Amino acid sequence: MNSPVVRPIQAVSELGLSQTPERFALEAPPSELRLLVHGLSAGFPSPAGDYVEDALDLNQYLIQNKPATFLFTVRGDSMMGASIEDGDKVVVDRALKPKHQDIIVAVVNGDYTIKRLYKYRGTIELRPENPNYPAITFTDGAELQVWGVVIGVVRKYINKAAPHAQQRHATHS
């Protein structure tokens, strides 16, 4: 029971992904949003300038292989270093071949998990992006089932506020 593989797998089942992938509709309706082409500075503010409005279809932007693309809801914090948080939706493409350092969805002992793939010297590891979790190591004879490659993350901030911030907002509205 103390093998290096058993402990991470237990954490995976407790903090992994929801077990049911949500399939994108094959003919999803356009989800166009207005895109302001003016760059948005994440450092010092940049001078305001003219911008051009364009439309951005999120399906077209995120999805290359519609029949092979799914959404998962992330549960847990093992990938927070890769900016993938609890409650986020990850867009997963099953048609892509996983490469070294890709973020993947894998099935380990029947449980889905999301980790970064590392391949070196005949060893394969699934590494979390949180130092509180150990890597899952596969050696000769062990089989890793890669379910798909993560190609995007969707996050809503409106529901991410701390409970005390929501409460403060409700009392000052």
JSON list of C-alpha atoms in Angstrom, two decimals:
[
{"chain": "A", "resi": 1, "resn": "MET", "atom": "CA", "xyz": [0.00, 0.00, 0.00]},
{"chain": "A", "resi": 2, "resn": "ASN", "atom": "CA", "xyz": [2.95, 2.38, 0.40]},
{"chain": "A", "resi": 3, "resn": "SER", "atom": "CA", "xyz": [4.10, 2.09, -3.21]},
{"chain": "A", "resi": 4, "resn": "PRO", "atom": "CA", "xyz": [4.79, 5.44, -4.90]},
{"chain": "A", "resi": 5, "resn": "VAL", "atom": "CA", "xyz": [1.91, 4.87, -7.30]},
{"chain": "A", "resi": 6, "resn": "VAL", "atom": "CA", "xyz": [-0.86, 4.04, -4.82]},
{"chain": "A", "resi": 7, "resn": "ARG", "atom": "CA", "xyz": [-0.71, 7.27, -2.80]},
{"chain": "A", "resi": 8, "resn": "PRO", "atom": "CA", "xyz": [-1.06, 9.63, -5.82]},
{"chain": "A", "resi": 9, "resn": "ILE", "atom": "CA", "xyz": [-3.88, 7.53, -7.25]},
{"chain": "A", "resi": 10, "resn": "GLN", "atom": "CA", "xyz": [-5.83, 7.92, -4.03]},
{"chain": "A", "resi": 11, "resn": "ALA", "atom": "CA", "xyz": [-5.39, 11.69, -4.28]},
{"chain": "A", "resi": 12, "resn": "VAL", "atom": "CA", "xyz": [-6.48, 11.55, -7.93]},
{"chain": "A", "resi": 13, "resn": "SER", "atom": "CA", "xyz": [-9.76, 9.86, -7.07]},
{"chain": "A", "resi": 14, "resn": "GLU", "atom": "CA", "xyz": [-10.46, 12.41, -4.36]},
{"chain": "A", "resi": 15, "resn": "LEU", "atom": "CA", "xyz": [-9.35, 15.53, -6.24]},
{"chain": "A", "resi": 16, "resn": "GLY", "atom": "CA", "xyz": [-9.46, 14.55, -9.90]},
{"chain": "A", "resi": 17, "resn": "LEU", "atom": "CA", "xyz": [-11.77, 15.64, -12.67]},
{"chain": "A", "resi": 18, "resn": "SER", "atom": "CA", "xyz": [-15.47, 15.03, -12.85]},
{"chain": "A", "resi": 19, "resn": "GLN", "atom": "CA", "xyz": [-15.88, 11.53, -14.22]},
{"chain": "A", "resi": 20, "resn": "THR", "atom": "CA", "xyz": [-18.25, 12.52, -17.02]},
{"chain": "A", "resi": 21, "resn": "PRO", "atom": "CA", "xyz": [-16.84, 14.50, -19.94]},
{"chain": "A", "resi": 22, "resn": "GLU", "atom": "CA", "xyz": [-19.23, 16.99, -21.50]},
{"chain": "A", "resi": 23, "resn": "ARG", "atom": "CA", "xyz": [-19.23, 16.61, -25.29]},
{"chain": "A", "resi": 24, "resn": "PHE", "atom": "CA", "xyz": [-19.29, 19.68, -27.49]},
{"chain": "A", "resi": 25, "resn": "ALA", "atom": "CA", "xyz": [-22.22, 19.62, -29.89]},
{"chain": "A", "resi": 26, "resn": "LEU", "atom": "CA", "xyz": [-21.11, 18.62, -33.37]},
{"chain": "A", "resi": 27, "resn": "GLU", "atom": "CA", "xyz": [-22.86, 21.64, -34.82]},
{"chain": "A", "resi": 28, "resn": "ALA", "atom": "CA", "xyz": [-22.59, 24.04, -31.91]},
{"chain": "A", "resi": 29, "resn": "PRO", "atom": "CA", "xyz": [-24.28, 27.37, -32.46]},
{"chain": "A", "resi": 30, "resn": "PRO", "atom": "CA", "xyz": [-21.90, 30.29, -32.93]},
{"chain": "A", "resi": 31, "resn": "SER", "atom": "CA", "xyz": [-20.84, 31.86, -29.66]},
{"chain": "A", "resi": 32, "resn": "GLU", "atom": "CA", "xyz": [-19.65, 35.17, -30.97]},
{"chain": "A", "resi": 33, "resn": "LEU", "atom": "CA", "xyz": [-18.47, 37.85, -28.60]},
{"chain": "A", "resi": 34, "resn": "ARG", "atom": "CA", "xyz": [-17.34, 41.33, -29.53]},
{"chain": "A", "resi": 35, "resn": "LEU", "atom": "CA", "xyz": [-13.57, 41.38, -29.63]},
{"chain": "A", "resi": 36, "resn": "LEU", "atom": "CA", "xyz": [-11.82, 44.69, -29.11]},
{"chain": "A", "resi": 37, "resn": "VAL", "atom": "CA", "xyz": [-8.63, 44.48, -31.09]},
{"chain": "A", "resi": 38, "resn": "HIS", "atom": "CA", "xyz": [-6.90, 47.11, -28.93]},
{"chain": "A", "resi": 39, "resn": "GLY", "atom": "CA", "xyz": [-4.34, 45.31, -26.75]},
{"chain": "A", "resi": 40, "resn": "LEU", "atom": "CA", "xyz": [-4.96, 45.23, -23.03]},
{"chain": "A", "resi": 41, "resn": "SER", "atom": "CA", "xyz": [-1.90, 45.91, -20.90]},
{"chain": "A", "resi": 42, "resn": "ALA", "atom": "CA", "xyz": [-1.38, 43.60, -17.95]},
{"chain": "A", "resi": 43, "resn": "GLY", "atom": "CA", "xyz": [1.54, 45.73, -16.69]},
{"chain": "A", "resi": 44, "resn": "PHE", "atom": "CA", "xyz": [1.58, 49.51, -16.75]},
{"chain": "A", "resi": 45, "resn": "PRO", "atom": "CA", "xyz": [-1.46, 51.06, -18.45]},
{"chain": "A", "resi": 46, "resn": "SER", "atom": "CA", "xyz": [-0.98, 51.87, -22.12]},
{"chain": "A", "resi": 47, "resn": "PRO", "atom": "CA", "xyz": [-2.37, 55.00, -23.73]},
{"chain": "A", "resi": 48, "resn": "ALA", "atom": "CA", "xyz": [-5.92, 54.64, -24.98]},
{"chain": "A", "resi": 49, "resn": "GLY", "atom": "CA", "xyz": [-6.13, 54.41, -28.73]},
{"chain": "A", "resi": 50, "resn": "ASP", "atom": "CA", "xyz": [-8.52, 53.63, -31.51]},
{"chain": "A", "resi": 51, "resn": "TYR", "atom": "CA", "xyz": [-9.71, 50.08, -31.66]},
{"chain": "A", "resi": 52, "resn": "VAL", "atom": "CA", "xyz": [-11.53, 47.96, -34.15]},
{"chain": "A", "resi": 53, "resn": "GLU", "atom": "CA", "xyz": [-14.42, 45.76, -33.16]},
{"chain": "A", "resi": 54, "resn": "ASP", "atom": "CA", "xyz": [-14.42, 42.27, -34.51]},
{"chain": "A", "resi": 55, "resn": "ALA", "atom": "CA", "xyz": [-16.30, 39.09, -33.62]},
{"chain": "A", "resi": 56, "resn": "LEU", "atom": "CA", "xyz": [-14.73, 36.11, -31.93]},
{"chain": "A", "resi": 57, "resn": "ASP", "atom": "CA", "xyz": [-16.48, 32.74, -32.13]},
{"chain": "A", "resi": 58, "resn": "LEU", "atom": "CA", "xyz": [-15.29, 30.83, -29.06]},
{"chain": "A", "resi": 59, "resn": "ASN", "atom": "CA", "xyz": [-16.00, 27.47, -30.72]},
{"chain": "A", "resi": 60, "resn": "GLN", "atom": "CA", "xyz": [-13.80, 28.38, -33.68]},
{"chain": "A", "resi": 61, "resn": "TYR", "atom": "CA", "xyz": [-11.10, 29.84, -31.39]},
{"chain": "A", "resi": 62, "resn": "LEU", "atom": "CA", "xyz": [-10.90, 26.86, -29.02]},
{"chain": "A", "resi": 63, "resn": "ILE", "atom": "CA", "xyz": [-11.85, 23.83, -31.08]},
{"chain": "A", "resi": 64, "resn": "GLN", "atom": "CA", "xyz": [-9.91, 22.24, -33.95]},
{"chain": "A", "resi": 65, "resn": "ASN", "atom": "CA", "xyz": [-11.46, 18.76, -33.91]},
{"chain": "A", "resi": 66, "resn": "LYS", "atom": "CA", "xyz": [-15.14, 19.07, -32.95]},
{"chain": "A", "resi": 67, "resn": "PRO", "atom": "CA", "xyz": [-15.97, 15.34, -32.79]},
{"chain": "A", "resi": 68, "resn": "ALA", "atom": "CA", "xyz": [-12.91, 14.70, -30.59]},
{"chain": "A", "resi": 69, "resn": "THR", "atom": "CA", "xyz": [-13.26, 17.70, -28.25]},
{"chain": "A", "resi": 70, "resn": "PHE", "atom": "CA", "xyz": [-14.75, 17.54, -24.77]},
{"chain": "A", "resi": 71, "resn": "LEU", "atom": "CA", "xyz": [-15.07, 19.67, -21.64]},
{"chain": "A", "resi": 72, "resn": "PHE", "atom": "CA", "xyz": [-14.22, 18.50, -18.13]},
{"chain": "A", "resi": 73, "resn": "THR", "atom": "CA", "xyz": [-14.88, 20.29, -14.87]},
{"chain": "A", "resi": 74, "resn": "VAL", "atom": "CA", "xyz": [-11.74, 20.39, -12.72]},
{"chain": "A", "resi": 75, "resn": "ARG", "atom": "CA", "xyz": [-12.00, 19.37, -9.09]},
{"chain": "A", "resi": 76, "resn": "GLY", "atom": "CA", "xyz": [-9.07, 20.09, -6.79]},
{"chain": "A", "resi": 77, "resn": "ASP", "atom": "CA", "xyz": [-5.96, 22.24, -6.82]},
{"chain": "A", "resi": 78, "resn": "SER", "atom": "CA", "xyz": [-3.20, 19.97, -8.14]},
{"chain": "A", "resi": 79, "resn": "MET", "atom": "CA", "xyz": [-2.78, 22.09, -11.32]},
{"chain": "A", "resi": 80, "resn": "MET", "atom": "CA", "xyz": [-2.95, 25.59, -9.84]},
{"chain": "A", "resi": 81, "resn": "GLY", "atom": "CA", "xyz": [0.66, 26.31, -10.93]},
{"chain": "A", "resi": 82, "resn": "ALA", "atom": "CA", "xyz": [-0.54, 25.95, -14.53]},
{"chain": "A", "resi": 83, "resn": "SER", "atom": "CA", "xyz": [-3.42, 28.37, -13.82]},
{"chain": "A", "resi": 84, "resn": "ILE", "atom": "CA", "xyz": [-5.99, 25.56, -13.81]},
{"chain": "A", "resi": 85, "resn": "GLU", "atom": "CA", "xyz": [-8.17, 25.90, -10.72]},
{"chain": "A", "resi": 86, "resn": "ASP", "atom": "CA", "xyz": [-11.00, 24.09, -9.01]},
{"chain": "A", "resi": 87, "resn": "GLY", "atom": "CA", "xyz": [-14.24, 24.66, -10.95]},
{"chain": "A", "resi": 88, "resn": "ASP", "atom": "CA", "xyz": [-12.53, 25.57, -14.24]},
{"chain": "A", "resi": 89, "resn": "LYS", "atom": "CA", "xyz": [-13.60, 23.87, -17.45]},
{"chain": "A", "resi": 90, "resn": "VAL", "atom": "CA", "xyz": [-10.76, 22.38, -19.47]},
{"chain": "A", "resi": 91, "resn": "VAL", "atom": "CA", "xyz": [-11.11, 21.85, -23.22]},
{"chain": "A", "resi": 92, "resn": "VAL", "atom": "CA", "xyz": [-9.66, 18.46, -24.15]},
{"chain": "A", "resi": 93, "resn": "ASP", "atom": "CA", "xyz": [-8.87, 17.22, -27.67]},
{"chain": "A", "resi": 94, "resn": "ARG", "atom": "CA", "xyz": [-8.69, 13.43, -28.00]},
{"chain": "A", "resi": 95, "resn": "ALA", "atom": "CA", "xyz": [-7.31, 13.60, -31.56]},
{"chain": "A", "resi": 96, "resn": "LEU", "atom": "CA", "xyz": [-3.98, 15.18, -30.58]},
{"chain": "A", "resi": 97, "resn": "LYS", "atom": "CA", "xyz": [-0.94, 13.04, -29.89]},
{"chain": "A", "resi": 98, "resn": "PRO", "atom": "CA", "xyz": [0.39, 13.87, -26.40]},
{"chain": "A", "resi": 99, "resn": "LYS", "atom": "CA", "xyz": [3.91, 15.27, -26.27]},
{"chain": "A", "resi": 100, "resn": "HIS", "atom": "CA", "xyz": [6.44, 15.79, -23.50]},
{"chain": "A", "resi": 101, "resn": "GLN", "atom": "CA", "xyz": [5.27, 18.61, -21.20]},
{"chain": "A", "resi": 102, "resn": "ASP", "atom": "CA", "xyz": [1.70, 18.71, -22.56]},
{"chain": "A", "resi": 103, "resn": "ILE", "atom": "CA", "xyz": [-1.07, 18.97, -20.00]},
{"chain": "A", "resi": 104, "resn": "ILE", "atom": "CA", "xyz": [-3.16, 15.87, -20.45]},
{"chain": "A", "resi": 105, "resn": "VAL", "atom": "CA", "xyz": [-6.20, 14.09, -19.12]},
{"chain": "A", "resi": 106, "resn": "ALA", "atom": "CA", "xyz": [-5.29, 10.51, -18.23]},
{"chain": "A", "resi": 107, "resn": "VAL", "atom": "CA", "xyz": [-7.13, 7.56, -16.80]},
{"chain": "A", "resi": 108, "resn": "VAL", "atom": "CA", "xyz": [-5.25, 5.98, -13.90]},
{"chain": "A", "resi": 109, "resn": "ASN", "atom": "CA", "xyz": [-6.84, 2.90, -12.32]},
{"chain": "A", "resi": 110, "resn": "GLY", "atom": "CA", "xyz": [-10.23, 3.93, -13.68]},
{"chain": "A", "resi": 111, "resn": "ASP", "atom": "CA", "xyz": [-10.06, 7.54, -12.44]},
{"chain": "A", "resi": 112, "resn": "TYR", "atom": "CA", "xyz": [-9.62, 10.63, -14.60]},
{"chain": "A", "resi": 113, "resn": "THR", "atom": "CA", "xyz": [-6.82, 13.01, -13.68]},
{"chain": "A", "resi": 114, "resn": "ILE", "atom": "CA", "xyz": [-5.24, 16.11, -15.19]},
{"chain": "A", "resi": 115, "resn": "LYS", "atom": "CA", "xyz": [-1.45, 16.43, -15.02]},
{"chain": "A", "resi": 116, "resn": "ARG", "atom": "CA", "xyz": [1.58, 17.51, -17.03]},
{"chain": "A", "resi": 117, "resn": "LEU", "atom": "CA", "xyz": [3.17, 14.67, -19.04]},
{"chain": "A", "resi": 118, "resn": "TYR", "atom": "CA", "xyz": [6.92, 14.06, -18.69]},
{"chain": "A", "resi": 119, "resn": "LYS", "atom": "CA", "xyz": [8.81, 11.44, -20.69]},
{"chain": "A", "resi": 120, "resn": "TYR", "atom": "CA", "xyz": [12.50, 10.80, -20.06]},
{"chain": "A", "resi": 121, "resn": "ARG", "atom": "CA", "xyz": [14.90, 7.85, -20.05]},
{"chain": "A", "resi": 122, "resn": "GLY", "atom": "CA", "xyz": [12.15, 5.27, -20.46]},
{"chain": "A", "resi": 123, "resn": "THR", "atom": "CA", "xyz": [10.12, 6.66, -17.57]},
{"chain": "A", "resi": 124, "resn": "ILE", "atom": "CA", "xyz": [6.79, 8.43, -17.85]},
{"chain": "A", "resi": 125, "resn": "GLU", "atom": "CA", "xyz": [5.53, 10.74, -15.12]},
{"chain": "A", "resi": 126, "resn": "LEU", "atom": "CA", "xyz": [2.34, 12.65, -14.60]},
{"chain": "A", "resi": 127, "resn": "ARG", "atom": "CA", "xyz": [3.33, 15.71, -12.61]},
{"chain": "A", "resi": 128, "resn": "PRO", "atom": "CA", "xyz": [1.00, 18.02, -10.74]},
{"chain": "A", "resi": 129, "resn": "GLU", "atom": "CA", "xyz": [1.59, 21.76, -10.80]},
{"chain": "A", "resi": 130, "resn": "ASN", "atom": "CA", "xyz": [1.31, 22.01, -7.03]},
{"chain": "A", "resi": 131, "resn": "PRO", "atom": "CA", "xyz": [4.18, 21.00, -4.72]},
{"chain": "A", "resi": 132, "resn": "ASN", "atom": "CA", "xyz": [1.69, 19.52, -2.24]},
{"chain": "A", "resi": 133, "resn": "TYR", "atom": "CA", "xyz": [1.07, 16.55, -4.55]},
{"chain": "A", "resi": 134, "resn": "PRO", "atom": "CA", "xyz": [3.49, 13.84, -5.67]},
{"chain": "A", "resi": 135, "resn": "ALA", "atom": "CA", "xyz": [4.04, 12.80, -9.26]},
{"chain": "A", "resi": 136, "resn": "ILE", "atom": "CA", "xyz": [2.59, 9.55, -10.59]},
{"chain": "A", "resi": 137, "resn": "THR", "atom": "CA", "xyz": [5.42, 7.48, -12.08]},
{"chain": "A", "resi": 138, "resn": "PHE", "atom": "CA", "xyz": [5.01, 4.73, -14.68]},
{"chain": "A", "resi": 139, "resn": "THR", "atom": "CA", "xyz": [7.85, 2.29, -15.31]},
{"chain": "A", "resi": 140, "resn": "ASP", "atom": "CA", "xyz": [8.28, -0.72, -17.59]},
{"chain": "A", "resi": 141, "resn": "GLY", "atom": "CA", "xyz": [5.14, -2.83, -17.71]},
{"chain": "A", "resi": 142, "resn": "ALA", "atom": "CA", "xyz": [2.85, -0.11, -16.36]},
{"chain": "A", "resi": 143, "resn": "GLU", "atom": "CA", "xyz": [0.28, 1.23, -18.80]},
{"chain": "A", "resi": 144, "resn": "LEU", "atom": "CA", "xyz": [-0.74, 4.85, -19.05]},
{"chain": "A", "resi": 145, "resn": "GLN", "atom": "CA", "xyz": [-4.03, 5.61, -20.77]},
{"chain": "A", "resi": 146, "resn": "VAL", "atom": "CA", "xyz": [-3.96, 9.16, -22.14]},
{"chain": "A", "resi": 147, "resn": "TRP", "atom": "CA", "xyz": [-7.53, 10.33, -22.66]},
{"chain": "A", "resi": 148, "resn": "GLY", "atom": "CA", "xyz": [-6.70, 13.60, -24.42]},
{"chain": "A", "resi": 149, "resn": "VAL", "atom": "CA", "xyz": [-4.60, 16.78, -24.53]},
{"chain": "A", "resi": 150, "resn": "VAL", "atom": "CA", "xyz": [-5.77, 19.94, -22.77]},
{"chain": "A", "resi": 151, "resn": "ILE", "atom": "CA", "xyz": [-6.00, 22.77, -25.31]},
{"chain": "A", "resi": 152, "resn": "GLY", "atom": "CA", "xyz": [-7.76, 25.45, -23.29]},
{"chain": "A", "resi": 153, "resn": "VAL", "atom": "CA", "xyz": [-9.24, 26.56, -19.99]},
{"chain": "A", "resi": 154, "resn": "VAL", "atom": "CA", "xyz": [-12.52, 28.37, -19.40]},
{"chain": "A", "resi": 155, "resn": "ARG", "atom": "CA", "xyz": [-12.98, 30.20, -16.10]},
{"chain": "A", "resi": 156, "resn": "LYS", "atom": "CA", "xyz": [-15.78, 32.32, -14.68]},
{"chain": "A", "resi": 157, "resn": "TYR", "atom": "CA", "xyz": [-14.63, 34.92, -12.19]},
{"chain": "A", "resi": 158, "resn": "ILE", "atom": "CA", "xyz": [-18.07, 35.99, -11.02]},
{"chain": "A", "resi": 159, "resn": "ASN", "atom": "CA", "xyz": [-18.46, 32.86, -8.86]},
{"chain": "A", "resi": 160, "resn": "LYS", "atom": "CA", "xyz": [-14.81, 32.80, -7.74]},
{"chain": "A", "resi": 161, "resn": "ALA", "atom": "CA", "xyz": [-15.12, 35.65, -5.21]},
{"chain": "A", "resi": 162, "resn": "ALA", "atom": "CA", "xyz": [-14.45, 34.80, -1.58]},
{"chain": "A", "resi": 163, "resn": "PRO", "atom": "CA", "xyz": [-17.62, 34.36, 0.51]},
{"chain": "A", "resi": 164, "resn": "HIS", "atom": "CA", "xyz": [-16.80, 37.43, 2.62]},
{"chain": "A", "resi": 165, "resn": "ALA", "atom": "CA", "xyz": [-16.43, 39.54, -0.54]},
{"chain": "A", "resi": 166, "resn": "GLN", "atom": "CA", "xyz": [-19.84, 38.39, -1.82]},
{"chain": "A", "resi": 167, "resn": "GLN", "atom": "CA", "xyz": [-21.37, 39.14, 1.55]},
{"chain": "A", "resi": 168, "resn": "ARG", "atom": "CA", "xyz": [-19.79, 42.62, 1.65]},
{"chain": "A", "resi": 169, "resn": "HIS", "atom": "CA", "xyz": [-21.06, 43.33, -1.87]},
{"chain": "A", "resi": 170, "resn": "ALA", "atom": "CA", "xyz": [-24.60, 42.27, -0.91]},
{"chain": "A", "resi": 171, "resn": "THR", "atom": "CA", "xyz": [-24.67, 44.59, 2.12]},
{"chain": "A", "resi": 172, "resn": "HIS", "atom": "CA", "xyz": [-23.37, 47.60, 0.16]},
{"chain": "A", "resi": 173, "resn": "SER", "atom": "CA", "xyz": [-25.60, 47.24, -2.90]}
]
